[in-house]
Amino acid sequence: MFSEYWTTYRASLNQKDDEELPLLDRSPKNLMKRFFASHIWKSMAHMFGYAISYLIMLIFMTYNGGLAIAILLGFGLGHFLFARDRIKKSPVEEICH
């Protein structure tokens, strides 16, 4: 479930834009600072998401039927709970986690 939540969170990071900034704060220096700060966080969130997916794959590859079913049910429940807003905003969805 956490993997689906994190995927939704990562997608929400890309939805935010600079319209929230007051006009006085839109200097190139401030915009570059905000871009690099947000880009670093997005990159870290991306790496964390792939690390979680890789660990889930390793757990699945133990060929333990109970763990495999738990992972599949977790993905399904997580998608049911968290992906609703992600799909409304962007109907094209990533196939790969």
XYZ file of N, CA, C and O in Angstrom:
388
model
N 0.828 -1.194 0.000
C 0.000 0.000 0.000
C 0.870 1.255 0.000
O 0.535 2.230 -0.643
N 1.980 1.183 0.737
C 2.848 2.357 0.823
C 3.430 2.722 -0.543
O 3.582 3.908 -0.857
N 3.723 1.735 -1.354
C 4.261 1.997 -2.685
C 3.264 2.793 -3.526
O 3.647 3.732 -4.230
N 2.006 2.435 -3.467
C 0.981 3.182 -4.210
C 0.817 4.596 -3.650
O 0.650 5.549 -4.404
N 0.880 4.712 -2.333
C 0.808 6.051 -1.726
C 1.979 6.898 -2.211
O 1.807 8.062 -2.586
N 3.181 6.323 -2.215
C 4.365 7.081 -2.608
C 4.301 7.466 -4.088
O 4.718 8.560 -4.462
N 3.773 6.588 -4.925
C 3.610 6.911 -6.341
C 2.653 8.080 -6.519
O 2.893 8.984 -7.319
N 1.577 8.088 -5.753
C 0.624 9.195 -5.807
C 1.258 10.478 -5.299
O 1.059 11.554 -5.875
N 2.039 10.376 -4.232
C 2.723 11.554 -3.693
C 3.697 12.121 -4.717
O 3.746 13.335 -4.934
N 4.467 11.238 -5.381
C 5.408 11.700 -6.400
C 4.677 12.384 -7.549
O 5.138 13.392 -8.086
N 3.546 11.850 -7.944
C 2.765 12.467 -9.023
C 2.247 13.833 -8.593
O 2.186 14.760 -9.399
N 1.902 13.983 -7.308
C 1.399 15.273 -6.836
C 2.507 16.318 -6.805
O 2.232 17.507 -6.943
N 3.756 15.903 -6.649
C 4.867 16.861 -6.685
C 4.987 17.500 -8.059
O 5.360 18.664 -8.180
N 4.673 16.746 -9.098
C 4.767 17.274 -10.456
C 3.575 18.143 -10.838
O 3.635 18.846 -11.833
N 2.509 18.105 -10.071
C 1.323 18.894 -10.378
C 1.447 20.343 -9.912
O 0.776 21.219 -10.401
N 2.321 20.590 -8.933
C 2.457 21.938 -8.377
C 3.232 22.808 -9.357
O 4.175 22.401 -9.985
N 2.804 24.067 -9.461
C 3.534 24.985 -10.321
C 3.804 26.277 -9.563
O 3.459 26.419 -8.401
N 4.403 27.229 -10.230
C 4.854 28.455 -9.569
C 3.797 29.548 -9.521
O 4.120 30.708 -9.260
N 2.552 29.235 -9.755
C 1.514 30.254 -9.691
C 1.306 30.754 -8.268
O 0.754 31.814 -8.057
N 1.753 30.003 -7.275
C 1.591 30.388 -5.889
C 2.545 31.512 -5.496
O 2.343 32.175 -4.500
N 3.611 31.720 -6.277
C 4.603 32.724 -5.940
C 4.061 34.122 -6.184
O 3.456 34.393 -7.208
N 4.304 35.046 -5.243
C 3.965 36.447 -5.519
C 4.852 36.976 -6.650
O 5.946 36.458 -6.902
N 4.404 38.003 -7.322
C 5.152 38.528 -8.465
C 6.532 39.026 -8.070
O 7.474 38.934 -8.846
N 6.695 39.543 -6.846
C 7.995 40.054 -6.415
C 9.020 38.940 -6.235
O 10.216 39.175 -6.335
N 8.572 37.721 -5.956
C 9.489 36.601 -5.725
C 9.833 35.843 -6.999
O 10.470 34.817 -6.942
N 9.429 36.344 -8.142
C 9.670 35.624 -9.392
C 10.948 36.058 -10.104
O 11.057 35.962 -11.310
N 11.912 36.523 -9.357
C 13.190 36.875 -9.976
C 13.874 35.582 -10.417
O 13.634 34.512 -9.852
N 14.747 35.668 -11.411
C 15.431 34.451 -11.878
C 16.209 33.747 -10.764
O 16.226 32.514 -10.710
N 16.805 34.499 -9.874
C 17.575 33.888 -8.783
C 16.669 33.087 -7.856
O 16.981 31.948 -7.493
N 15.520 33.668 -7.470
C 14.582 32.954 -6.596
C 13.956 31.758 -7.288
O 13.749 30.710 -6.669
N 13.659 31.897 -8.586
C 13.086 30.778 -9.324
C 14.084 29.628 -9.435
O 13.706 28.459 -9.295
N 15.351 29.940 -9.661
C 16.368 28.893 -9.751
C 16.552 28.202 -8.398
O 16.702 26.984 -8.342
N 16.532 28.975 -7.312
C 16.647 28.385 -5.972
C 15.503 27.423 -5.710
O 15.701 26.312 -5.237
N 14.286 27.865 -6.030
C 13.116 27.007 -5.820
C 13.170 25.771 -6.712
O 12.817 24.682 -6.287
N 13.618 25.962 -7.956
C 13.701 24.827 -8.869
C 14.672 23.787 -8.338
O 14.346 22.601 -8.287
N 15.872 24.211 -7.936
C 16.856 23.246 -7.470
C 16.420 22.581 -6.178
O 16.613 21.377 -5.998
N 15.804 23.337 -5.268
C 15.328 22.732 -4.017
C 14.242 21.701 -4.306
O 14.269 20.588 -3.771
N 13.288 22.059 -5.161
C 12.212 21.112 -5.463
C 12.731 19.944 -6.306
O 12.286 18.810 -6.137
N 13.678 20.225 -7.200
C 14.202 19.161 -8.056
C 15.004 18.150 -7.242
O 14.943 16.947 -7.504
N 15.739 18.627 -6.251
C 16.483 17.712 -5.384
C 15.506 16.829 -4.622
O 15.688 15.618 -4.517
N 14.444 17.432 -4.075
C 13.457 16.641 -3.336
C 12.754 15.645 -4.262
O 12.548 14.487 -3.902
N 12.394 16.077 -5.456
C 11.742 15.160 -6.403
C 12.672 14.004 -6.771
O 12.229 12.868 -6.899
N 13.950 14.297 -6.930
C 14.912 13.245 -7.257
C 15.051 12.254 -6.109
O 15.101 11.037 -6.326
N 15.104 12.764 -4.884
C 15.196 11.880 -3.727
C 13.928 11.033 -3.586
O 14.005 9.834 -3.287
N 12.769 11.636 -3.818
C 11.508 10.898 -3.746
C 11.457 9.825 -4.831
O 10.961 8.721 -4.605
N 11.983 10.137 -6.006
C 12.025 9.178 -7.109
C 12.917 7.989 -6.745
O 12.532 6.829 -6.947
N 14.095 8.283 -6.196
C 15.018 7.200 -5.796
C 14.399 6.342 -4.698
O 14.500 5.110 -4.730
N 13.750 6.969 -3.731
C 13.121 6.226 -2.646
C 12.014 5.328 -3.176
O 11.878 4.180 -2.762
N 11.223 5.857 -4.118
C 10.148 5.057 -4.708
C 10.672 3.824 -5.424
O 10.118 2.729 -5.307
N 11.750 3.989 -6.167
C 12.323 2.833 -6.855
C 12.981 1.866 -5.887
O 12.973 0.651 -6.118
N 13.555 2.369 -4.806
C 14.131 1.470 -3.792
C 13.036 0.620 -3.157
O 13.214 -0.592 -2.960
N 11.900 1.230 -2.848
C 10.767 0.486 -2.280
C 10.284 -0.566 -3.284
O 10.048 -1.722 -2.918
N 10.151 -0.175 -4.545
C 9.691 -1.130 -5.561
C 10.677 -2.285 -5.718
O 10.277 -3.437 -5.891
N 11.967 -1.978 -5.664
C 12.977 -3.024 -5.781
C 12.893 -3.991 -4.596
O 12.971 -5.210 -4.775
N 12.716 -3.464 -3.389
C 12.589 -4.329 -2.220
C 11.340 -5.209 -2.310
O 11.366 -6.383 -1.940
N 10.256 -4.639 -2.826
C 9.032 -5.425 -3.004
C 9.281 -6.549 -4.017
O 8.845 -7.683 -3.820
N 10.018 -6.216 -5.087
C 10.333 -7.249 -6.070
C 11.173 -8.365 -5.442
O 10.936 -9.545 -5.698
N 12.147 -7.990 -4.606
C 12.965 -9.005 -3.950
C 12.129 -9.894 -3.037
O 12.337 -11.107 -2.970
N 11.183 -9.296 -2.326
C 10.299 -10.088 -1.466
C 9.459 -11.030 -2.310
O 9.283 -12.206 -1.983
N 8.943 -10.522 -3.429
C 8.124 -11.348 -4.314
C 8.945 -12.506 -4.881
O 8.435 -13.623 -5.050
N 10.218 -12.267 -5.154
C 11.067 -13.279 -5.769
C 11.514 -14.363 -4.779
O 12.247 -15.273 -5.168
N 11.072 -14.309 -3.526
C 11.352 -15.403 -2.602
C 10.463 -16.597 -2.914
O 10.660 -17.670 -2.359
N 9.499 -16.392 -3.791
C 8.554 -17.438 -4.210
C 7.761 -17.994 -3.024
O 7.402 -19.154 -3.000
N 7.522 -17.137 -2.068
C 6.658 -17.495 -0.949
C 5.244 -17.083 -1.346
O 4.966 -15.887 -1.551
N 4.338 -18.048 -1.450
C 2.979 -17.761 -1.909
C 2.243 -16.775 -1.025
O 1.532 -15.893 -1.516
N 2.410 -16.895 0.283
C 1.728 -15.976 1.198
C 2.199 -14.548 1.039
O 1.395 -13.608 1.030
N 3.516 -14.368 0.895
C 4.047 -13.018 0.698
C 3.625 -12.453 -0.659
O 3.317 -11.266 -0.772
N 3.597 -13.297 -1.679
C 3.183 -12.838 -3.009
C 1.729 -12.373 -2.991
O 1.398 -11.320 -3.546
N 0.871 -13.124 -2.327
C -0.545 -12.731 -2.232
C -0.685 -11.441 -1.426
O -1.449 -10.548 -1.798
N 0.087 -11.322 -0.336
C 0.030 -10.102 0.475
C 0.477 -8.886 -0.327
O -0.128 -7.805 -0.227
N 1.512 -9.050 -1.138
C 1.990 -7.936 -1.969
C 0.929 -7.540 -2.994
O 0.628 -6.359 -3.170
N 0.353 -8.525 -3.665
C -0.675 -8.222 -4.668
C -1.900 -7.561 -4.047
O -2.449 -6.604 -4.600
N -2.328 -8.063 -2.890
C -3.469 -7.436 -2.208
C -3.118 -6.025 -1.741
O -3.953 -5.116 -1.805
N -1.888 -5.833 -1.283
C -1.449 -4.493 -0.867
C -1.437 -3.517 -2.023
O -1.873 -2.373 -1.887
N -0.933 -3.953 -3.186
C -0.960 -3.082 -4.367
C -2.394 -2.747 -4.769
O -2.712 -1.609 -5.095
N -3.257 -3.749 -4.759
C -4.648 -3.508 -5.133
C -5.348 -2.572 -4.171
O -6.023 -1.625 -4.589
N -5.188 -2.803 -2.871
C -5.812 -1.937 -1.877
C -5.219 -0.534 -1.907
O -5.947 0.462 -1.818
N -3.902 -0.452 -2.069
C -3.265 0.861 -2.161
C -3.742 1.637 -3.368
O -3.991 2.842 -3.297
N -3.890 0.960 -4.497
C -4.401 1.623 -5.700
C -5.842 2.098 -5.469
O -6.206 3.205 -5.863
N -6.645 1.264 -4.830
C -8.034 1.624 -4.550
C -8.103 2.857 -3.646
O -8.913 3.752 -3.863
N -7.232 2.924 -2.647
C -7.291 4.013 -1.671
C -6.633 5.304 -2.157
O -7.137 6.397 -1.883
N -5.511 5.204 -2.859
C -4.713 6.395 -3.118
C -4.692 6.874 -4.557
O -4.385 8.037 -4.803
N -4.982 6.040 -5.513
C -4.785 6.417 -6.912
C -5.956 7.175 -7.512
O -5.864 7.631 -8.642
N -7.025 7.338 -6.779
C -8.212 8.017 -7.321
C -7.868 9.430 -7.805
O -8.184 9.805 -8.929
N -7.183 10.220 -6.975
C -6.848 11.587 -7.360
C -5.814 11.619 -8.482
O -5.869 12.484 -9.347
N -4.887 10.683 -8.461
C -3.856 10.627 -9.492
C -4.482 10.350 -10.856
O -4.097 10.942 -11.855
N -5.466 9.478 -10.910
C -6.092 9.125 -12.182
C -6.994 10.260 -12.677
O -7.064 10.528 -13.871
N -7.645 10.973 -11.761
C -8.484 12.096 -12.174
C -7.662 13.198 -12.826
O -8.074 13.788 -13.802
N -6.475 13.474 -12.278
C -5.643 14.551 -12.800
C -4.935 14.153 -14.086
O -4.729 14.960 -14.967
N -4.514 12.910 -14.172
C -3.782 12.442 -15.336
C -4.229 11.033 -15.672
O -3.824 10.083 -15.022
N -5.094 10.879 -16.671
C -5.614 9.546 -16.989
C -4.550 8.579 -17.487
O -4.722 7.393 -17.431
N -3.420 9.069 -17.990
C -2.338 8.190 -18.429
C -1.524 7.824 -17.202
O -1.038 8.680 -16.486
N -1.399 6.537 -16.965
C -0.755 6.068 -15.749
C 0.515 5.317 -16.080
O 0.610 4.665 -17.115
N 1.503 5.405 -15.188
C 2.733 4.657 -15.376
C 2.440 3.168 -15.197
O 1.778 2.779 -14.255
N 2.918 2.370 -16.099
C 2.754 0.926 -15.960
C 3.757 0.395 -14.937
O 3.470 -0.445 -14.141
N 4.975 0.936 -14.976
C 6.044 0.456 -14.120
C 5.990 1.176 -12.776
O 5.777 2.376 -12.718
N 6.212 0.458 -11.696
C 6.251 1.090 -10.377
C 7.632 1.488 -10.131
O 8.442 1.502 -9.559
